[in-house]
Short mmCIF file of C-alpha atoms in Angstrom, two decimals:
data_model
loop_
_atom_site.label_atom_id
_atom_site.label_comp_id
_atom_site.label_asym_id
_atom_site.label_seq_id
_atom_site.Cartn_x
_atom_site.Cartn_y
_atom_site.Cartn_z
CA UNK G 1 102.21 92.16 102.72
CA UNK G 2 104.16 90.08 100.41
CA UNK G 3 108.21 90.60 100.51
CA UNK G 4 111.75 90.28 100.53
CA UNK G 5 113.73 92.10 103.33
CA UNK G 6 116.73 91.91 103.41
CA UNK G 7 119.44 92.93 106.58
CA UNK G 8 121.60 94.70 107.24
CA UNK G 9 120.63 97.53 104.79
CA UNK G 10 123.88 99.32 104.83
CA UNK G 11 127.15 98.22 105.76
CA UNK G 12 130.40 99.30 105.85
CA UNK G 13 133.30 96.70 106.62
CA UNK G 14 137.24 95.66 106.53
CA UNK G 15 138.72 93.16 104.31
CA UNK G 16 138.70 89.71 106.21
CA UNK G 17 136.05 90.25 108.36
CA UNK G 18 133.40 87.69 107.94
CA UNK G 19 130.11 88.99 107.27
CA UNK G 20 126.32 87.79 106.41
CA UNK G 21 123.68 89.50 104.97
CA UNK G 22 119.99 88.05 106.08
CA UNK G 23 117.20 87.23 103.37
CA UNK G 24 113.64 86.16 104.56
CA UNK G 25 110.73 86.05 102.33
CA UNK G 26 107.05 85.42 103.57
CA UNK G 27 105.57 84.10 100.33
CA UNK G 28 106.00 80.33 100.86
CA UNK G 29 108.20 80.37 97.34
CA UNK G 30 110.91 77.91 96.92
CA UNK G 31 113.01 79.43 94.76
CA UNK G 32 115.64 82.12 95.68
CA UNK G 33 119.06 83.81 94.78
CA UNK G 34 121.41 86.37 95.29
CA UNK G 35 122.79 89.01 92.43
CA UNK G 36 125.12 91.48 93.37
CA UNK G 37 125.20 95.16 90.76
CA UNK G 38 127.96 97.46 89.87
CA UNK G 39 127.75 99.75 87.52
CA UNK G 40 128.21 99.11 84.10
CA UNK G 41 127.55 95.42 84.68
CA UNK G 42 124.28 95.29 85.44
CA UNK G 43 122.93 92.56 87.70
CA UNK G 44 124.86 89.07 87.62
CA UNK G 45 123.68 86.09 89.82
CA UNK G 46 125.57 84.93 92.51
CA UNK G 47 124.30 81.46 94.18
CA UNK G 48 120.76 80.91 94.12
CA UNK G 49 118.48 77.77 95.74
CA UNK G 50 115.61 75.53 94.44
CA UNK G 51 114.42 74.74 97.50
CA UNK G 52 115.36 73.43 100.90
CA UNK G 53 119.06 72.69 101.08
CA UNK G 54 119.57 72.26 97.92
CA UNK G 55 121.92 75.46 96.25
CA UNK G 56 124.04 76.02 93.53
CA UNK G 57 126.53 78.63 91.84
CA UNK G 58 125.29 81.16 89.60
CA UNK G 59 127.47 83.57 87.31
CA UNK G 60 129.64 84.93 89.98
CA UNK G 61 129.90 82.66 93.47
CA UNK G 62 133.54 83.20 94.28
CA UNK G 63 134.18 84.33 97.78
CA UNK G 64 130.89 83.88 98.74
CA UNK G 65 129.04 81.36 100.23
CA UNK G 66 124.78 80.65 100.72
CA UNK G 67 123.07 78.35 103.11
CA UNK G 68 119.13 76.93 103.16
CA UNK G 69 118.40 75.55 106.00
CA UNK G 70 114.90 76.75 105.96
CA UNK G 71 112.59 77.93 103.14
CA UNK G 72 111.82 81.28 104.10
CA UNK G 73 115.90 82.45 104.80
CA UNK G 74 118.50 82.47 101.99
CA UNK G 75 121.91 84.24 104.32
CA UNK G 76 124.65 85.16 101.92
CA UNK G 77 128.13 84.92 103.69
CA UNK G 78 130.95 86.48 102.86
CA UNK G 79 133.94 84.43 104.89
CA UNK G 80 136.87 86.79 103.79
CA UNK G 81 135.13 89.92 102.23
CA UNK G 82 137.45 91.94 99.83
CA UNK G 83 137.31 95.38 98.38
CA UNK G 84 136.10 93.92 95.40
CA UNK G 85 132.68 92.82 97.25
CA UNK G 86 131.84 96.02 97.28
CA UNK G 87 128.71 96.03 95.73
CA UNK G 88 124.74 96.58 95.92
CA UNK G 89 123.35 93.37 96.68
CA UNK G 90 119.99 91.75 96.10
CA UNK G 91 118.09 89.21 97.52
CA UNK G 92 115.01 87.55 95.21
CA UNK G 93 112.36 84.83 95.34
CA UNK G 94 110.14 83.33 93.00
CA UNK G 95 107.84 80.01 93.52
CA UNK G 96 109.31 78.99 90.86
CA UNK G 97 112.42 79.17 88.27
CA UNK G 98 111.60 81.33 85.75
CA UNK G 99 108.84 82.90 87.17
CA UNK G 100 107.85 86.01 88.30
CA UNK G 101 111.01 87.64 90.70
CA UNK G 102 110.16 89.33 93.73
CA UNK G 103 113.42 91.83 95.03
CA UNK G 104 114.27 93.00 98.24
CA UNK G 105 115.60 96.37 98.96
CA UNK G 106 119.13 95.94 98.17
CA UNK G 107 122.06 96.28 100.86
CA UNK G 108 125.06 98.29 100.22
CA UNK G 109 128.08 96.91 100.95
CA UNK G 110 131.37 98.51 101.30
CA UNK G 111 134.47 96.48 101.90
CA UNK G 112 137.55 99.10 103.13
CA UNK I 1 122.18 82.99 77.61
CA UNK I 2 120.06 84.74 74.65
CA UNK I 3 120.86 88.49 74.46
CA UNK I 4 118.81 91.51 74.19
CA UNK I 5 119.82 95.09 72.98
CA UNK I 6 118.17 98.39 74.13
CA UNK I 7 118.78 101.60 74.11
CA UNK I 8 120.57 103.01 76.46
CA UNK I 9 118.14 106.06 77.37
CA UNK I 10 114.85 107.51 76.34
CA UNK I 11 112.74 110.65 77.35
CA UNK I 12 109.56 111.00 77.50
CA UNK I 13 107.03 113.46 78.31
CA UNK I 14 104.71 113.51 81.43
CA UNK I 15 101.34 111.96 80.27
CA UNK I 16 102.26 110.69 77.15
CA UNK I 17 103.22 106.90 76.03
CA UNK I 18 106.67 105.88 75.87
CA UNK I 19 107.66 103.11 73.70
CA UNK I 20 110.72 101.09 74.70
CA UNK I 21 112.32 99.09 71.97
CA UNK I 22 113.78 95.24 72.68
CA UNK I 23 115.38 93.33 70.21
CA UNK I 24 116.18 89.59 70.60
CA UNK I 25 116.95 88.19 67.02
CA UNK I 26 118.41 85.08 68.75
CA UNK I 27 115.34 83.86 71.05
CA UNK I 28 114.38 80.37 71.12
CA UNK I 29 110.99 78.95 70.87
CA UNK I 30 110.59 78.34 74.69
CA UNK I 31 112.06 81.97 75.71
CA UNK I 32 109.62 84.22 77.88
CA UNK I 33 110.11 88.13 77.19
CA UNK I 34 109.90 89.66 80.50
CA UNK I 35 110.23 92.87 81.83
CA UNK I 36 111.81 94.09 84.67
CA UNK I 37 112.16 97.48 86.13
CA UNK I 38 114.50 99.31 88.66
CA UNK I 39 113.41 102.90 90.19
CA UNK I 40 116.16 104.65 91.81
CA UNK I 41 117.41 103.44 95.27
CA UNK I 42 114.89 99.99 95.39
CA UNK I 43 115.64 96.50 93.58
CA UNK I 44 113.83 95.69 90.09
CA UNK I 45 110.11 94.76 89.97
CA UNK I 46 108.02 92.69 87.78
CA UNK I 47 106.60 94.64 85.02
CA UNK I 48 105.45 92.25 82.27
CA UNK I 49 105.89 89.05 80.72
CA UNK I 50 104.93 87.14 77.66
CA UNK I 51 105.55 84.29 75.11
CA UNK I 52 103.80 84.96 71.80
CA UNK I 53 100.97 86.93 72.13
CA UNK I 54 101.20 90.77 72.94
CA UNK I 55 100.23 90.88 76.66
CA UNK I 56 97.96 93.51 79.13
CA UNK I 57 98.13 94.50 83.47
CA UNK I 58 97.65 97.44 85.35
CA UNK I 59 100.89 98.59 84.75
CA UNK I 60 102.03 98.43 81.18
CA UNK I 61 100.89 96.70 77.58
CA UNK I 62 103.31 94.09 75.87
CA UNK I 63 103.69 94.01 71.77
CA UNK I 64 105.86 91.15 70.68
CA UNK I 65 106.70 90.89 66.73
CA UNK I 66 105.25 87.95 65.15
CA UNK I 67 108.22 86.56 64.44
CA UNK I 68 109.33 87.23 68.21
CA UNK I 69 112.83 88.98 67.11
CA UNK I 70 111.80 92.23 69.02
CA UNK I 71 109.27 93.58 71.63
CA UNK I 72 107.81 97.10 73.03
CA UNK I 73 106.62 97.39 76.29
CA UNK I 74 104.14 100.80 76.75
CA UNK I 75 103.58 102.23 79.24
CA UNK I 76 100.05 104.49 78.21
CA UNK I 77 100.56 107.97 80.20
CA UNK I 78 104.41 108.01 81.34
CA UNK I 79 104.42 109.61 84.83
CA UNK I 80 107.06 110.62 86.81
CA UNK I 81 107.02 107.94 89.24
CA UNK I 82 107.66 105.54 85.81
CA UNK I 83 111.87 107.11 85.81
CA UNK I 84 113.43 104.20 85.81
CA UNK I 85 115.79 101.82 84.08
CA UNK I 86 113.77 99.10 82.39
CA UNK I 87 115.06 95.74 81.62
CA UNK I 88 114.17 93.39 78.94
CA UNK I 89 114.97 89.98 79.81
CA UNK I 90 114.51 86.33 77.90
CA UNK I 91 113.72 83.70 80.34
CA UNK I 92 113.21 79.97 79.46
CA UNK I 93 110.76 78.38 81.60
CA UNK I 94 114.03 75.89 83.23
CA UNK I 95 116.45 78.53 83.66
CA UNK I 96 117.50 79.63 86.92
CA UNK I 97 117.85 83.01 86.32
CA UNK I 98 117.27 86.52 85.05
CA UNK I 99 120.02 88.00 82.91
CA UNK I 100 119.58 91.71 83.22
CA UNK I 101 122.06 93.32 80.62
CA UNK I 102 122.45 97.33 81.43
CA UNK I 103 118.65 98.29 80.38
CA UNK I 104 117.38 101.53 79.01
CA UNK I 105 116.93 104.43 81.67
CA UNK I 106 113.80 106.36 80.90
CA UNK I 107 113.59 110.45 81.51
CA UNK I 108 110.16 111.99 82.31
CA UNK I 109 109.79 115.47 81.71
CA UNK I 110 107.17 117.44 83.82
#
């Protein structure tokens, strides 16, 4: 089956503690990225990836950091996380920019 | 990024079509309309897309104005399993991402 999963799905941290949140998709696609939601704002774009090693920032990158290292995994990091990280996060892939987006679950993350 | 506006809810009754209203007055010649939707608790899925002509899957119909300043996406026999926010979203074929805005949340009513 064709997806995005995404781990952990729920977790609940303290500021400073370095976390990362896994993203693996099985559909060969090159392109992915990372949004994070709150309410009211809607989705906003935080790094996303062309392809192999190559990323870049999207709306809203500070405090965060991405690696692609290989084409299937797209790891967000959070180095330092603050309270306002907390968020619902999503992982997506397409095969190409601005196609079709495929979305993972989401993970819920709660900075204390 | 080019802009849409939508409503912030509609309701619609189980079994009927819903119509949800997009308007885009400032779309460019190479923006894609697509649709996006979010059901509660899971991340947004692929509805629809299109560039000019109005647009048909399994899951909903696509009616873009002629002069591309607005769109409708219908979905035929709302059921309840359609309660969702939907997203209309203008997406040049370069861009690197999908600008979501707040959406409208649609209401079925059993």
């Amino acid at each position: 089956e064709a997806q995005v999963t995404q781990n952990p799905r729920y977790l609940i941290t303290v500021t400073g503690k370095k976390l990362t949140v896994t993203c693996s998709q099985n559909m060969n696609h090159e392109y992915m990225s990372w949004y994070r939601q709150d309410p009211g704002l809607g989705l906003r774009q935080i790094y996303y990836s062309m392809n192999v090693e190559v990323t870049d920032k999207g709306d809203v990158p500070e405090g965060y950091k991405v690696s692609r290292k290989e084409k299937r995994n797209f790891p967000l990091i959070l180095e330092s996380p603050s309270p306002n990280q907390t968020s619902l996060y999503f992982c997506a892939s397409s095969s190409s920019g601005g196609g079709k987006e495929f979305f993972g679950p989401g993970t819920r993350l709660t900075v204390l | 990024d080019a802009k849409t506006t939508q409503p912030n809810s509609m309701e619609s009754n189980e079994e009927e079509p819903v119509h949800l209203p997009c308007n885009h007055s400032t779309i460019s010649g190479t923006d894609y309309i697509h649709w996006y939707r979010q059901l509660p608790s899971q991340g947004p899925e692929y509805v629809i897309h299109g560039l000019t002509s109005n647009v048909n899957n399994r899951m909903a119909s696509l009616a873009i104005a002629e002069d591309r300043k607005s769109s409708t996406l219908i979905l035929h026999r709302a059921t309840l399993r359609d309660a969702a926010v939907y997203y209309c979203i203008l997406f040049w074929s370069g861009a690197n991402n999908l600008f979501f805005g707040t959406g409208t949340r649609l209401t079925v009513i059993p």
